[in-house]
Every structure is written in C-alpha cells, then in structure tokens.
Amino acid sequence: MPPVIQAEQLTRRFGDVTAVNQVSLDVQAGSLFGLLGPNGSGKTTMIRMLTGQIRPTSGSARVLGMDVAAEPVAVREKVGIIPEQESPPSFLTAEEYLSFVAKVRRLDEGEERAGWWFDFLEFEEKRDVLCKDLSRGTRQKLMFAQAFLHRPVLALIDEPLINFDPVMQQKVKEYLREYVRDGGTIFISTHILEIAEEICTDVAILHLGNLVHAGPVAGILAGKKHLTGFFLEAVGKGADA
Amino acid sequence: MRDLFVAMMKEEWRVHSTMFGSVSFALFPVLIAAIARMGSVLLPYLADTIPGGLIGFLVHAMFLLMGAMVGGFGLLGREVMNRRFGQASLLAYSSRTLPLSDRRIFAAFVAKDTVYYLLLWVFPFLAGLALGTPLSGLPPSFVGLAALSLTLAFLTGLSTVFLLSTLYAHSVKLLAAVMGAGVLLAILLTGVGGMNPQFLFPPYALFRGWSVPLFLLSLGIITLFSAVSIQYLTAEFPDREKRFANRFGPLAGQLRGFRYAPLMAKDVLDLWRSGGLVGQTLFSFLLPMGIIWITLSVLGRIMPQAQILVTFAGVAGVIAATMYTWLTEFDTLGAYTFLPLGTADLIRSKFASFLLLQPITAVSVGGLAILTGNPGAALPATVLALSVAVYACGVMIFLTGLWPAVMVYSVRVFAASLLFTGPVLLGLIALSSVSLIYAFLSVFLFLPALLLIRLSFRRWETWERAFL
Ligand SMILES: Nc1ncnc2c1ncn2[C@@H]1O[C@H](COP(=O)(O)OP(=O)(O)OP(=O)(O)O)[C@@H](O)[C@H]1O
Ligand SMILES: [Mg+2]
C-alpha cells in the first residue's frame, strides 16, 4: 500500500523566514505518526501545507494519493483536521457548530455522532453555550469532535491534547490508539514527549524547519534512550548544523 | 494610555502597509487629495447651475455622512476586544492584561481610528480643496473656515453615531427615548422657538457665519457625545455564558434550497446574535440613507422629485453593497478553512447571504417612494437600487475578495472601485432621470456582476491561503 502522506522536498517561506525547509517524509497507513519539534520549528506550517490550507513555496505533497496543491478541497473532504488555534465560530453554540460541520460534510447521521462526542468528551452540559463563551478546554473538545465527526481514514491534528486535563488526556490517548488499531492513521504534532513516547508508532523531529530525524519509536527506545533524551540530542545537533 | 495610542497607531500602519506595501498605503491620502482638487476646480462651473449655499450644504452633509458611517463604535462593544481586534488589532486585545481599564483601552482605540480617518480622508480632502484655490478662485480665508467647519461636521457625525450606537448597545428603548427627545427638541426649537434650522447642524451654521459661541457649541457637542459614549461603553456588560436553543438546524432547513445553506445559516446567526443585523441596518444603512434623503430633499429646490428618488435609489444601491462587509468583517475564516471548502465556496456563500439581506434595501427604497407620494416610481427605483447593489457588491468581491474592510485603503482598490461603479452609476441615474423606464435597464448589471464574481475565485484563491 502506498503511504497515506508523501511529502517531497516540501518548503515554505514567509518572507525571510524558512518555516519548513525541504522536508521529505512518508507516513504509512495505520501509523500514529508524531511530529515533534521546538516552538517555531515548522510543525503547524507542515500540517497546514499537508491539508492545503497554505501552499508550499516549493516541493509537493500527496495525501491519500491526491496532490494537495491541485485538490485541496478534495483532501479536506477526506481527512479530519484539528487546527492549532481552536477557533469555532463565535456565535454558534457547541451543538450548532457540530451540526454545521456535519452539514458542510454532508453527513446524514451527524446528530447521533455529535451526541456521541458530547457524551464521550463529557461536555454534554455545554451543548447550548455559544462557542465564544466556552473555556479553552471545552473548545478543544469541540474541535476534536469536529475533526473525527466523519470518521476520516486520516486525521492531522495539531497539539490536540494541550488544553486537556490529565483525565481527559488519558481518554483521548486511548481513543487515538484504538482509532489506529481500527485501521485509521493519525498525524499528530505535539510538544509533550511523554505522550509521543507512549502512543506514537513513528516520529519525525523538526528543527528550524529541517527534518532532523524520522523513524519508528521502537528503534529509538531499543537504543535504550528515552524519547526526551533523543529529542534534545537531535535538536542540539540540528542547531549546530 | 498615550503609549498605547501610539502603539496602536503604529500597529494599524503596519497592518495596512504590509498588506498593500507602504507606498501604496501612503498614496491613499494623495489620491483623495487629487480627487478633491479636481472637484474644487469644477466648483466655478457647478456654481452656475447650483446655488453656492447649496454646494456648501452638500459638502458639509457629505462630511457628516462620512463621520456617521464610521462612528458605530458602540456596536463593537466588548465583542470588539475579542473579535474585530483579534484580527486587525492584537494590541487592544492583548492590552487587557496591562494595568489599564477597558475604558482606556477602548478610548485609545476610538482615538486611533478617528485620527486615522482624519489623516486618510478628511485632511487630504481639505488639502486638495486648498490646493485647488488658484483655479477655483476661492479666497484662502474661506478655505480655512471650510476646513474647520468640515472637520467639525465629520466629527459631529462620528460622535453622534458613536453615542447612538452606544445607547443602542445598552437598550433599544433608551435609544428610542433619546432619539425621540432629540427630534422633539429640534421641532420645539425650530417650529415653536423659530430658530433657523441650520443651527441644528452647528458646523454648517459656523460655515455660514463664523462666531466663537457657535464654534464652542460645535466642539462642545462633539466632546459631550464622545465622552458620554466612552463612559457608557465599557460600563460592564452582563458577562455570562450565553445559551441558545438550536436555531441552526431549523434555519439551515429553511434555506435548504440553497447550495450553501449551512454557511448562510451560520452567517445569519452570526449577524443576529452579535446584534449586528439590527445594529448595522440601523447605523450603517438606514441612518446614512436618512442623511442622504434629507440632503437630497434640500436639493428639491433645484431638482425634480423623480430625479431625487432615482439618485437616492442609486446611492442606496452603493450603500447596500457595503452589507457585504457586515458578513465578512466579524467572521474569522480560520473557523472553517480546515473544512472541505474552497475560496469559491466561501465567496459564493457570502454572496448568497448578501442577497438574503437585500429585502432590507428593497423595502427601504420602495417604501420611501411610496411614503413620499411616488408609488409609480417604487418599482423602478427598487430595481435600480437592487441592481446597483448587486453590481457594486460584485465589484467589491472582485477587488477585495473576502476582506473588503481591510482592503479599502489600497489606492489601487479604491481607484478601481471608483472607476468600476462611478460612471455606471452616474449614467444610470442620468438615464433614469430622463424616464423612469430606463431604470429597468439596470438589471443588465447582473451580468457583469456575476462575471466579476466568477473571476474573483481564481484571483483570490492563493492570496487567501497566504493570508490566514
Ligand atoms: N503566517 C505566517 N507569517 C509569517 N511567519 C510565519 C507564519 N506562520 C508561521 N510563521 C513562521 O514560521 C516558523 C514556523 O512556525 P510554525 O507555526 O510552523 O511552528 P510550530 O512548530 O508549529 O511552533 P509551535 O510549537 O510554537 O506551535 C516560525 O518562525 C513562524 O514565525
Ligand atoms: Mg504550532
């Protein structure tokens, strides 16, 4: 089976800043792929390019076999996305927002699925609250539900756990693992290395826009290293390069 | 607070100059000055057909209108700190963590906006007028007085609408009571008291005859209105979690004939729940239209009634086109660019929502025709207004994509929109003045409008992605 994500020399510049520099990487179906890197290393930019929200300056990417630059909408039709900034529209309620997403995605059973998410992420009592009045964590829950509402085969999620309390983090980690077990693929960016070590099958490390490592987590742990130590080493190396 | 003001000025400059390039942004006032200068050169010719006093009144009314159209700060309320600023002015938002009261932050914001409007529109216009004196033959003292009274007229419009919109944000009843009292006072003063109506508009009275008390009165009104507004504005609004029953589903159901029903339903709820639908209609549409109507009625002395109505309809169309900005200005596109929607979808859906708002235009123009005793003109005038609205909206979409509000200050956009709409509008008004039947010709504007919208998909595709 071809990789679900194939990035080929992907590069994005913002003025003088090169946010992502000639990154090539493959993500295989069924993996829980962690994108790691310090602040400003290009993780968000990478995810936005892979989902056609911004165009690469050069290079190309195929997602689920589609050329992202040529068919951004078709790609977003298939995948689920949690953007970095959780920003549901201010004047819809949480329930209305999920109903909005379901309608845009033309889902028939949107309502039941939304109900399931309210229940699973335990924010039933916030259903009828305007999104702008929700707490950050609740908004993050909403964005999580939104991304998985159509049961995508691939989800690209940007720091999805950062606003969750430990209990909720546990629950969501479990969900992600199961999701992958059921044949889905997850591409997750995170700073939280413990989480990456715990749930990811593969990781890539970005530093200053450069890919400094990509490979299975098992390989790293087999070298008797913790991911944290490995990460700091990789990033240190990147800084010298 | 002064530091905050300066920082906001810089931020605004940076936002605009990075967006259009500093040169292009800096050229904007130059363009305004050039237009004003050309206009002033025409004055001697105009004076042959229009009595001099009337021109003075028209220009003052125009400045009042300009002020009125940008004065709706009260509508922004606290929301502004979260949303509008969220995009354009991060500073106001982030300043909330500084040891400054909300009121001060807001005051700095209002001051910043006012100064920008003065620098970008009012002063360049006055400079153009002054530069035109060698050709227009106006005495410098006259130009000096006009500069002062026009600035005051602008600030009067701005502060009045600032006050009214602030009252509105508190309660509609309060607004109605204050406006009722204002109208009553005006009637008493002019009708019973026998006061010259021009004193109701002190800057204009000042222009007609300079006097220190009148100057102080003008200034006093502006200061009072602004001070009261700022005082009231940040008086804590009830701050609680707002809950609503699901209105989205039913609304999307009602709109299901439309391809973009969910997006339109979202637009409607956004506008409705933010208070924007009523507020914007009141302050960005009906109020300016009222000022225009009163101004045109004064022209009734030299213009036939039908022509006034047609002119009004045409101008109403242009103002109605700005409803497109109501739909885009508060919308953070970041809320759904990760959904399977492309630029074309977003533009189409905004245009559809825009059409959904047009009954407001139709009712206003048609209603006015009937109320003023011209029921026969109601249909052609309404058709003209709607066609112009759709066309001008098409032009705006083509030129500014999904960002009409921020793009206005680009010289190229501004000049292009003048070229696109000006001649068409004048031509249609002239033709329709000859015979109302010609107003129906305006329906042909739908064709270029749709073409422009179609062309805008391509044009805005990449730009949009880069901007987010
Ligand atoms: N729209 C933009 N305009 C200009 N520069 C940008 C833009 N988006 C990102 N950058 C720059 O690109 C670089 C990478 O940013 P990016 O957001 O991808 O990093 P990140 O790895 O997601 O960081 P974090 O962990 O803090 O979320 C940064 O230097 C950032 O300043
Ligand atoms: Mg990021």
XYZ file of C-alpha atoms and ligand atoms in Angstrom:
741
model
C 0.000 0.000 0.000
C 1.361 3.463 -0.854
C 1.975 5.842 2.085
C -1.064 7.941 3.087
C 1.151 11.017 3.302
C 4.084 11.588 0.970
C 5.924 14.871 1.309
C 8.515 15.615 -1.302
C 11.045 18.394 -0.613
C 8.259 20.412 0.983
C 9.346 24.011 1.612
C 7.530 27.064 2.864
C 8.968 30.523 3.296
C 7.313 33.507 4.973
C 9.325 36.456 3.761
C 12.865 35.801 5.011
C 11.844 33.022 7.364
C 12.028 29.490 6.050
C 9.404 27.801 8.201
C 9.789 24.399 6.558
C 12.894 23.524 4.604
C 12.897 20.716 2.001
C 11.187 18.170 4.158
C 10.543 14.776 2.618
C 8.716 12.182 4.623
C 6.329 9.248 4.279
C 3.570 8.259 6.652
C 2.328 4.703 6.333
C -1.287 3.710 6.750
C -2.069 2.538 10.251
C 0.638 4.519 11.977
C 0.291 7.005 14.767
C 2.837 9.452 13.496
C 4.187 12.114 15.841
C 5.607 15.363 14.518
C 7.903 16.781 17.168
C 9.951 19.929 17.364
C 10.591 23.028 19.459
C 8.455 26.167 19.201
C 8.605 27.682 15.763
C 10.186 24.630 14.180
C 7.533 24.403 11.477
C 5.074 21.781 12.721
C 1.963 23.855 12.203
C 3.174 25.073 8.841
C 3.779 21.465 7.823
C 0.240 20.436 8.786
C -1.273 23.423 7.039
C 0.586 22.558 3.854
C -0.423 18.915 4.035
C -4.074 19.937 4.293
C -3.971 22.549 1.554
C -4.607 25.470 3.876
C -1.458 27.140 2.649
C 0.586 26.433 -0.440
C 4.157 25.257 -0.318
C 6.737 27.631 -1.733
C 8.245 24.618 -3.437
C 8.041 20.867 -3.264
C 4.860 18.840 -3.271
C 2.744 16.570 -1.147
C 0.357 13.725 -1.809
C -2.232 12.828 0.779
C -4.350 9.708 0.297
C -2.981 9.639 -3.219
C -4.165 13.150 -4.078
C -1.929 16.053 -4.967
C -2.697 18.522 -2.190
C -1.895 21.660 -4.166
C -4.160 20.558 -7.012
C -7.080 19.263 -4.946
C -7.041 20.889 -1.521
C -10.800 20.666 -1.044
C -10.928 17.016 -2.019
C -8.185 16.285 0.507
C -10.046 18.128 3.267
C -13.163 16.232 2.293
C -11.436 13.002 3.247
C -9.217 13.892 6.189
C -10.013 15.302 9.605
C -8.111 18.329 10.889
C -7.624 19.950 14.258
C -6.020 23.322 13.653
C -3.550 24.794 16.105
C -5.837 27.607 17.151
C -9.104 26.241 18.349
C -11.485 28.753 16.835
C -15.059 27.651 16.249
C -17.318 30.477 15.049
C -18.222 32.765 17.919
C -21.959 32.947 17.590
C -22.918 29.334 17.127
C -23.482 27.088 20.105
C -21.368 23.970 20.519
C -24.201 21.798 19.251
C -24.890 24.109 16.338
C -21.247 24.077 15.399
C -21.128 20.298 15.130
C -24.354 20.401 13.181
C -22.733 22.995 10.892
C -19.727 20.772 10.314
C -21.972 17.762 9.694
C -23.951 19.701 7.105
C -20.851 21.042 5.350
C -19.540 17.484 5.253
C -22.967 16.227 4.159
C -23.234 13.615 6.903
C -26.618 12.019 7.378
C -26.231 10.831 10.919
C -24.463 13.974 12.141
C -26.769 14.373 15.080
C -26.197 10.961 16.646
C -22.480 11.231 16.116
C -22.386 14.680 17.714
C -24.340 13.252 20.617
C -21.776 10.506 20.992
C -18.961 13.059 21.177
C -20.732 15.230 23.743
C -21.061 12.145 25.830
C -17.564 10.757 25.264
C -15.712 14.006 25.931
C -18.077 14.856 28.769
C -19.319 18.247 27.725
C -22.983 17.490 27.318
C -23.938 20.408 29.595
C -22.179 22.857 27.257
C -24.209 21.906 24.202
C -26.188 25.117 24.044
C -23.445 27.553 25.046
C -22.067 29.967 22.460
C -18.624 28.906 21.310
C -17.124 32.237 22.273
C -18.159 31.660 25.875
C -16.633 28.181 26.128
C -13.478 27.515 28.077
C -10.353 26.667 26.118
C -10.510 23.038 27.047
C -14.137 22.761 26.010
C -13.391 24.470 22.744
C -10.611 21.973 22.212
C -13.080 19.158 22.814
C -15.341 20.651 20.218
C -12.510 20.842 17.716
C -11.633 17.257 18.463
C -15.194 16.108 17.853
C -15.355 18.174 14.680
C -12.249 16.506 13.246
C -13.478 12.960 13.817
C -17.160 13.506 13.112
C -16.979 11.988 9.627
C -14.715 9.117 10.712
C -11.857 10.037 8.416
C -9.259 7.478 7.403
C -6.585 10.038 8.225
C -6.555 12.830 10.800
C -3.943 15.577 11.036
C -4.112 17.056 14.480
C -2.083 19.968 15.785
C -1.402 19.887 19.542
C -4.787 18.358 20.306
C -4.077 17.486 23.930
C -2.504 20.592 25.293
C -5.633 22.082 26.878
C -6.950 18.854 28.346
C -6.718 17.835 31.968
C -4.882 14.567 32.747
C -8.067 12.508 32.880
C -9.242 13.780 29.542
C -5.755 13.319 28.061
C -5.838 9.691 29.084
C -9.202 9.204 27.483
C -8.185 10.860 24.250
C -4.901 8.960 24.028
C -6.874 5.751 24.367
C -9.214 6.902 21.628
C -6.333 7.656 19.283
C -4.717 4.282 19.880
C -7.931 2.485 19.208
C -8.509 4.591 16.161
C -5.244 3.444 14.676
C -5.921 -0.150 15.680
C -9.146 0.054 13.689
C -7.191 0.968 10.575
C -7.062 4.756 10.778
C -3.921 6.887 10.535
C -3.060 9.778 12.812
C -0.571 12.537 12.142
C -0.131 14.414 15.388
C 2.077 17.347 16.289
C 2.997 17.720 19.912
C 5.474 19.097 22.403
C 4.570 16.577 25.017
C 7.246 13.956 24.535
C 5.844 11.570 27.118
C 2.656 11.371 25.136
C 4.570 10.823 21.926
C 6.629 8.086 23.524
C 3.538 6.490 24.938
C 1.290 6.407 21.906
C 3.249 7.087 18.715
C 4.469 4.343 16.450
C 6.716 6.686 14.485
C 8.108 10.154 14.991
C 9.708 12.877 12.933
C 11.628 15.703 14.542
C 11.732 19.146 13.006
C 14.228 21.750 13.999
C 14.308 25.218 12.469
C 12.294 23.869 9.585
C 14.686 20.995 8.891
C 13.834 17.355 9.327
C 16.476 16.061 11.725
C 15.081 12.604 12.363
C 12.328 10.290 11.132
C 11.701 6.712 12.114
C 9.878 4.241 14.348
C 9.719 4.969 18.067
C 10.620 1.368 18.771
C 14.014 1.957 17.147
C 14.760 4.827 19.486
C 13.625 3.009 22.596
C 15.558 -0.076 21.550
C 18.686 2.061 21.762
C 17.732 2.335 25.479
C 17.078 6.000 25.113
C 14.083 7.900 26.302
C 12.463 9.952 23.642
C 13.200 13.116 25.630
C 16.937 12.497 25.635
C 16.874 11.565 21.995
C 14.866 14.654 21.138
C 17.207 17.029 22.956
C 20.160 15.436 21.250
C 18.551 15.644 17.821
C 17.582 19.243 18.290
C 21.005 20.118 19.629
C 22.525 18.521 16.579
C 20.164 20.476 14.360
C 21.295 23.710 15.966
C 24.928 23.009 15.107
C 24.150 22.089 11.531
C -2.543 55.444 27.652
C -0.659 57.746 25.327
C 1.834 54.942 24.758
C -0.949 52.561 23.939
C -2.400 55.045 21.475
C 0.947 55.463 19.753
C 1.488 51.715 19.669
C -1.944 51.221 18.135
C -1.230 53.860 15.507
C 1.936 52.013 14.593
C 0.178 48.691 14.531
C -2.525 49.997 12.221
C 0.095 51.445 9.931
C 1.965 48.160 9.883
C -1.124 46.090 9.200
C -2.028 48.201 6.227
C 1.417 48.866 4.903
C 2.439 45.211 4.985
C -0.773 44.353 3.255
C -0.586 46.853 0.435
C 3.023 47.999 0.612
C 3.889 51.223 2.413
C 3.979 53.261 -0.751
C 0.556 52.191 -1.871
C -0.920 52.854 1.551
C 0.806 56.210 1.859
C -0.507 57.158 -1.567
C -4.084 56.752 -0.438
C -4.417 60.257 1.049
C -2.692 61.612 -2.030
C -5.380 60.094 -4.187
C -8.123 61.602 -2.020
C -6.425 64.998 -2.244
C -6.218 64.696 -6.015
C -9.898 63.866 -6.275
C -10.836 66.792 -4.024
C -8.633 69.111 -6.003
C -10.271 68.098 -9.259
C -13.654 68.598 -7.634
C -12.779 72.047 -6.390
C -11.680 73.080 -9.841
C -15.151 72.223 -11.081
C -16.742 74.435 -8.428
C -16.977 77.605 -10.512
C -18.803 75.670 -13.230
C -21.106 73.958 -10.778
C -21.890 77.288 -9.177
C -23.631 78.319 -12.391
C -26.222 75.577 -12.008
C -26.302 75.007 -8.269
C -26.624 77.939 -5.879
C -23.426 78.439 -3.875
C -25.043 77.932 -0.482
C -26.353 74.596 -1.595
C -22.921 73.326 -2.557
C -21.655 74.281 0.879
C -24.515 72.398 2.444
C -23.902 69.346 0.261
C -20.249 69.143 1.167
C -20.988 69.521 4.864
C -23.658 66.854 4.636
C -21.128 64.609 2.926
C -18.648 65.038 5.773
C -21.384 64.454 8.310
C -22.262 61.278 6.458
C -18.659 60.114 6.346
C -18.404 60.585 10.086
C -21.724 58.868 10.662
C -20.673 55.869 8.624
C -17.577 55.190 10.666
C -18.929 56.191 14.062
C -20.637 52.966 15.079
C -18.043 52.094 17.692
C -20.807 51.390 20.167
C -21.830 48.363 18.133
C -18.439 46.840 18.640
C -18.929 46.916 22.372
C -16.836 44.468 24.249
C -17.047 41.933 21.489
C -14.623 44.033 19.612
C -11.886 43.291 22.026
C -12.276 39.646 21.204
C -13.094 39.576 17.580
C -12.504 42.540 15.430
C -9.267 43.234 17.201
C -8.478 39.572 17.114
C -7.576 40.065 13.510
C -6.694 43.656 12.946
C -5.534 44.876 16.312
C -3.919 42.309 18.510
C -2.706 45.121 20.644
C -6.086 46.145 22.002
C -6.791 42.556 22.828
C -3.512 41.847 24.486
C -3.565 45.135 26.365
C -6.277 43.715 28.529
C -3.610 42.140 30.636
C -1.983 45.504 31.239
C -2.904 47.605 34.240
C -5.287 49.725 32.173
C -9.041 49.869 32.405
C -11.081 48.574 29.488
C -12.439 52.056 29.078
C -8.997 53.477 28.493
C -8.074 50.798 26.020
C -11.272 51.462 24.184
C -10.761 55.207 24.280
C -7.304 54.712 22.783
C -8.816 52.552 20.083
C -11.507 55.103 19.218
C -8.943 57.889 19.195
C -6.681 55.846 16.956
C -9.479 55.111 14.496
C -10.623 58.727 14.480
C -7.140 60.028 13.828
C -6.719 57.533 11.008
C -9.954 58.620 9.390
C -8.927 62.245 9.720
C -5.498 61.579 8.252
C -6.653 59.317 5.460
C -9.856 61.016 4.399
C -10.662 64.352 5.937
C -7.369 66.217 5.886
C -6.345 65.032 2.421
C -9.712 66.166 1.130
C -9.229 69.580 2.702
C -5.683 69.766 1.373
C -6.994 69.049 -2.104
C -9.522 71.813 -1.697
C -6.815 74.217 -0.575
C -4.529 73.236 -3.445
C -7.338 73.945 -5.847
C -7.752 77.581 -4.751
C -5.679 79.122 -7.546
C -8.101 77.615 -10.053
C -11.351 77.628 -8.111
C -10.804 81.235 -7.126
C -11.949 80.655 -3.569
C -10.381 83.040 -1.057
C -7.947 81.389 1.398
C -9.898 82.633 4.410
C -12.931 80.851 3.046
C -10.959 77.652 2.604
C -9.645 77.971 6.146
C -13.132 78.318 7.572
C -14.388 75.436 5.440
C -11.554 73.240 6.654
C -12.539 73.881 10.233
C -16.275 73.526 9.767
C -15.925 70.406 7.621
C -13.697 68.728 10.186
C -16.279 69.587 12.816
C -19.043 68.245 10.576
C -17.164 64.957 10.255
C -16.607 64.718 13.994
C -20.232 65.617 14.657
C -21.402 62.720 12.511
C -18.896 60.414 14.136
C -19.657 61.340 17.729
C -23.428 61.374 17.201
C -23.437 57.873 15.804
C -20.952 56.797 18.460
C -23.452 57.970 21.070
C -26.491 56.477 19.353
C -24.803 53.140 18.799
C -23.649 53.053 22.411
C -27.185 53.722 23.588
C -28.412 51.007 21.262
C -25.928 48.550 22.719
C -27.477 49.151 26.123
C -31.119 49.102 25.174
C -33.264 49.853 22.199
C -35.733 51.662 24.437
C -33.045 54.003 25.661
C -32.064 54.718 22.082
C -35.667 55.363 21.059
C -36.229 57.629 24.061
C -33.118 59.711 23.409
C -33.799 59.976 19.696
C -37.419 60.883 20.370
C -36.325 63.565 22.803
C -33.805 64.854 20.253
C -36.398 65.117 17.498
C -38.864 66.759 19.867
C -36.261 69.283 20.937
C -35.430 70.026 17.307
C -39.101 70.572 16.484
C -39.588 72.782 19.506
C -36.544 74.892 18.751
C -37.224 75.377 15.075
C -41.010 75.214 14.961
C -42.093 76.879 18.169
C -38.919 78.747 19.002
C -38.494 79.990 15.450
C -34.827 79.022 15.322
C -33.152 78.800 11.913
C -32.898 75.042 11.131
C -29.252 75.412 10.137
C -28.394 75.766 13.827
C -29.374 72.143 14.286
C -26.188 71.404 12.388
C -23.799 73.812 14.117
C -20.735 73.162 11.930
C -22.718 74.207 8.881
C -24.081 77.270 10.667
C -20.498 78.060 11.592
C -19.541 77.845 7.941
C -22.324 80.247 7.014
C -21.298 82.731 9.654
C -18.297 82.391 11.936
C -18.835 83.096 15.608
C -16.990 81.981 18.683
C -20.065 80.762 20.624
C -21.089 78.666 17.639
C -17.610 77.204 17.398
C -17.665 76.334 21.077
C -21.111 74.838 20.710
C -19.949 72.567 17.876
C -16.926 71.497 19.824
C -18.971 71.038 22.993
C -21.461 68.732 21.323
C -18.692 66.554 19.919
C -16.888 66.368 23.240
C -20.041 65.677 25.189
C -21.243 62.920 22.870
C -17.856 61.212 22.757
C -17.295 61.483 26.495
C -20.711 60.069 27.323
C -20.208 57.254 24.840
C -16.845 56.231 26.214
C -18.133 56.491 29.727
C -21.072 54.259 28.944
C -19.344 51.951 26.600
C -17.337 49.865 28.923
C -19.715 50.018 31.827
C -19.688 46.281 32.453
C -21.995 44.403 30.169
C -23.608 41.366 31.706
C -20.938 38.753 31.301
C -22.322 35.283 31.409
C -22.291 32.146 29.405
C -24.944 32.673 26.762
C -27.119 29.692 25.999
C -29.354 29.234 22.998
C -31.644 26.534 21.733
C -30.511 25.041 18.436
C -31.636 27.544 15.809
C -29.061 26.441 13.285
C -30.699 23.195 12.230
C -34.137 24.681 11.535
C -32.657 27.703 9.779
C -30.448 25.596 7.526
C -33.572 23.549 6.830
C -35.499 26.611 5.741
C -32.665 27.585 3.439
C -32.201 24.091 2.087
C -32.957 25.201 -1.480
C -29.613 26.980 -1.441
C -26.433 25.122 -2.137
C -24.684 26.838 0.735
C -27.493 26.611 3.259
C -25.253 25.750 6.236
C -22.899 28.638 5.582
C -25.773 31.047 5.060
C -27.487 29.900 8.224
C -24.248 30.471 10.081
C -23.933 33.979 8.620
C -27.471 34.834 9.649
C -26.982 33.588 13.207
C -23.647 35.394 13.462
C -25.247 38.645 12.408
C -28.337 38.187 14.503
C -26.743 37.108 17.742
C -23.933 39.638 17.618
C -26.613 42.307 17.421
C -25.166 43.221 14.060
C -28.240 42.686 11.956
C -30.384 45.317 13.628
C -27.459 47.485 14.646
C -25.818 47.563 11.242
C -29.133 48.067 9.483
C -29.832 50.987 11.763
C -26.447 52.664 11.785
C -24.722 51.596 8.606
C -27.752 51.638 6.362
C -30.882 53.472 7.498
C -29.077 56.332 9.192
C -26.803 57.184 6.234
C -29.781 56.801 3.936
C -31.702 59.223 6.132
C -28.910 61.780 5.890
C -28.773 61.316 2.133
C -32.500 61.650 1.799
C -32.589 64.865 3.830
C -29.724 66.245 1.773
C -31.401 65.375 -1.487
C -34.678 66.829 -0.285
C -32.915 70.129 0.273
C -31.879 69.833 -3.363
C -35.569 69.545 -4.169
C -35.437 73.254 -4.811
C -33.431 72.658 -7.960
C -34.189 69.039 -8.837
C -37.438 67.365 -9.860
C -38.822 64.867 -7.381
C -38.400 61.865 -9.686
C -34.758 62.664 -10.213
C -34.200 62.879 -6.472
C -35.747 59.495 -5.979
C -33.651 57.956 -8.727
C -30.468 59.472 -7.334
C -31.416 58.225 -3.931
C -32.032 54.721 -5.277
C -28.656 54.651 -6.997
C -26.781 55.817 -3.925
C -28.797 53.432 -1.771
C -27.565 50.635 -4.016
C -23.964 51.588 -3.376
C -24.524 51.764 0.367
C -26.406 48.466 0.280
C -23.349 46.881 -1.311
C -21.473 47.502 1.914
C -23.711 44.902 3.553
C -21.155 42.506 2.160
C -18.740 43.856 4.738
C -21.201 43.060 7.542
C -20.886 39.431 6.573
C -17.155 39.322 6.378
C -15.850 41.711 8.953
C -16.547 39.674 12.063
C -16.146 36.295 10.510
C -12.929 34.551 11.347
C -12.382 32.410 8.307
C -9.970 30.453 10.438
C -13.095 28.836 11.838
C -13.662 26.751 8.746
C -10.745 26.807 6.345
C -9.897 23.338 7.578
C -13.257 22.088 6.322
C -13.698 20.961 2.727
C -14.474 24.448 1.461
C -12.537 26.376 -1.145
C -12.341 30.089 -1.854
C -15.058 29.791 -4.458
C -17.390 28.192 -1.922
C -16.763 30.877 0.648
C -17.253 33.706 -1.825
C -20.396 32.168 -3.280
C -21.888 31.596 0.133
C -21.134 35.158 1.253
C -22.729 36.465 -1.899
C -25.795 34.314 -1.298
C -26.038 35.665 2.254
C -25.669 39.139 0.821
C -28.666 38.516 -1.439
C -30.557 37.287 1.578
C -30.130 40.734 3.138
C -31.357 42.654 0.115
C -35.021 42.795 1.148
C -33.792 45.490 3.547
C -32.751 47.572 0.547
C -35.915 46.846 -1.400
C -38.215 47.744 1.474
C -36.323 50.942 2.277
C -36.225 52.280 -1.259
C -39.665 51.088 -2.319
C -41.152 52.229 0.965
C -39.661 55.666 0.671
C -41.016 56.067 -2.849
C -44.499 55.230 -1.613
C -44.239 57.344 1.527
C -43.154 60.386 -0.457
C -46.132 60.037 -2.758
C -44.446 58.390 -5.743
C -45.906 54.894 -5.755
C -45.373 54.739 -9.510
C -41.655 55.144 -9.023
C -41.421 52.468 -6.351
C -40.753 49.563 -8.686
C -38.184 51.175 -10.994
C -36.387 52.776 -8.065
C -36.231 49.483 -6.205
C -34.978 47.623 -9.259
C -32.316 50.259 -9.777
C -31.187 50.094 -6.148
C -31.005 46.302 -6.127
C -29.151 46.075 -9.435
C -26.618 48.667 -8.360
C -26.222 46.869 -5.034
C -25.507 43.544 -6.699
C -23.147 45.103 -9.206
C -21.238 47.128 -6.624
C -21.012 44.037 -4.442
C -19.622 42.093 -7.407
C -17.015 44.792 -7.902
C -16.117 44.662 -4.220
C -15.783 40.883 -4.276
C -13.609 41.045 -7.348
C -11.369 43.729 -5.902
C -11.156 42.663 -2.279
C -12.111 39.003 -2.109
C -13.172 38.082 1.388
C -11.519 41.105 3.012
C -13.466 44.170 1.915
C -12.884 46.051 5.159
C -9.112 45.888 5.231
C -8.658 46.326 1.534
C -10.356 49.681 1.220
C -7.195 51.598 1.965
C -5.353 50.381 -1.051
C -5.090 53.118 -3.646
C -5.483 50.672 -6.448
C -8.603 49.115 -4.983
C -10.152 52.449 -4.176
C -9.431 53.961 -7.584
C -10.581 50.816 -9.357
C -13.862 50.691 -7.463
C -14.499 54.336 -8.314
C -13.862 53.599 -11.984
C -15.992 50.462 -11.947
C -19.016 51.979 -10.233
C -18.871 55.769 -10.724
C -19.582 56.065 -14.444
C -22.127 53.248 -14.408
C -23.982 54.823 -11.520
C -23.963 58.327 -12.979
C -25.052 57.005 -16.367
C -27.942 55.082 -14.904
C -29.066 57.985 -12.748
C -28.924 60.330 -15.723
C -30.843 57.945 -17.965
C -33.458 57.160 -15.363
C -33.943 60.826 -14.695
C -34.984 61.216 -18.304
C -37.527 58.482 -17.953
C -38.083 56.071 -15.108
C -38.471 53.259 -17.605
C -34.733 53.324 -18.174
C -34.183 52.341 -14.555
C -35.130 48.817 -15.596
C -32.073 48.727 -17.852
C -30.045 48.364 -14.694
C -30.946 44.676 -14.474
C -28.283 44.104 -17.102
C -25.773 44.877 -14.374
C -26.360 41.375 -13.056
C -24.301 40.004 -15.929
C -21.052 41.852 -15.231
C -21.654 41.295 -11.525
C -21.787 37.534 -11.932
C -18.812 37.618 -14.266
C -16.766 39.582 -11.742
C -17.652 37.133 -9.002
C -16.667 34.246 -11.202
C -13.330 35.863 -11.964
C -12.743 36.513 -8.279
C -12.500 32.790 -7.450
C -9.212 32.436 -9.254
C -7.967 35.806 -8.247
C -8.382 35.198 -4.524
C -7.505 31.568 -4.369
C -3.849 31.804 -3.442
C -3.997 35.142 -1.731
C -6.471 33.855 0.774
C -4.351 30.901 1.711
C -1.329 33.030 2.283
C -3.218 35.446 4.452
C -4.528 33.040 7.016
N 1.607 33.265 8.600
C 2.899 33.402 8.925
N 3.559 34.523 8.587
C 4.860 34.673 8.878
N 5.604 33.779 9.508
C 5.026 32.632 9.885
C 3.647 32.388 9.619
N 3.325 31.174 10.105
C 4.468 30.679 10.652
N 5.486 31.553 10.523
C 6.863 31.339 10.986
O 7.265 30.065 10.577
C 8.002 29.408 11.588
C 7.368 28.090 11.931
O 6.125 28.326 12.555
P 5.134 27.160 12.971
O 3.896 27.797 13.472
O 5.007 26.214 11.852
O 5.928 26.486 14.161
P 5.463 25.347 15.180
O 6.465 24.291 15.107
O 4.046 24.984 14.945
O 5.612 26.113 16.562
P 4.781 25.894 17.935
O 5.335 24.671 18.556
O 5.122 27.110 18.729
O 3.359 25.782 17.595
C 8.081 30.388 12.750
O 9.317 31.033 12.672
C 6.961 31.349 12.486
O 7.291 32.608 12.983
Mg 2.364 25.056 16.060
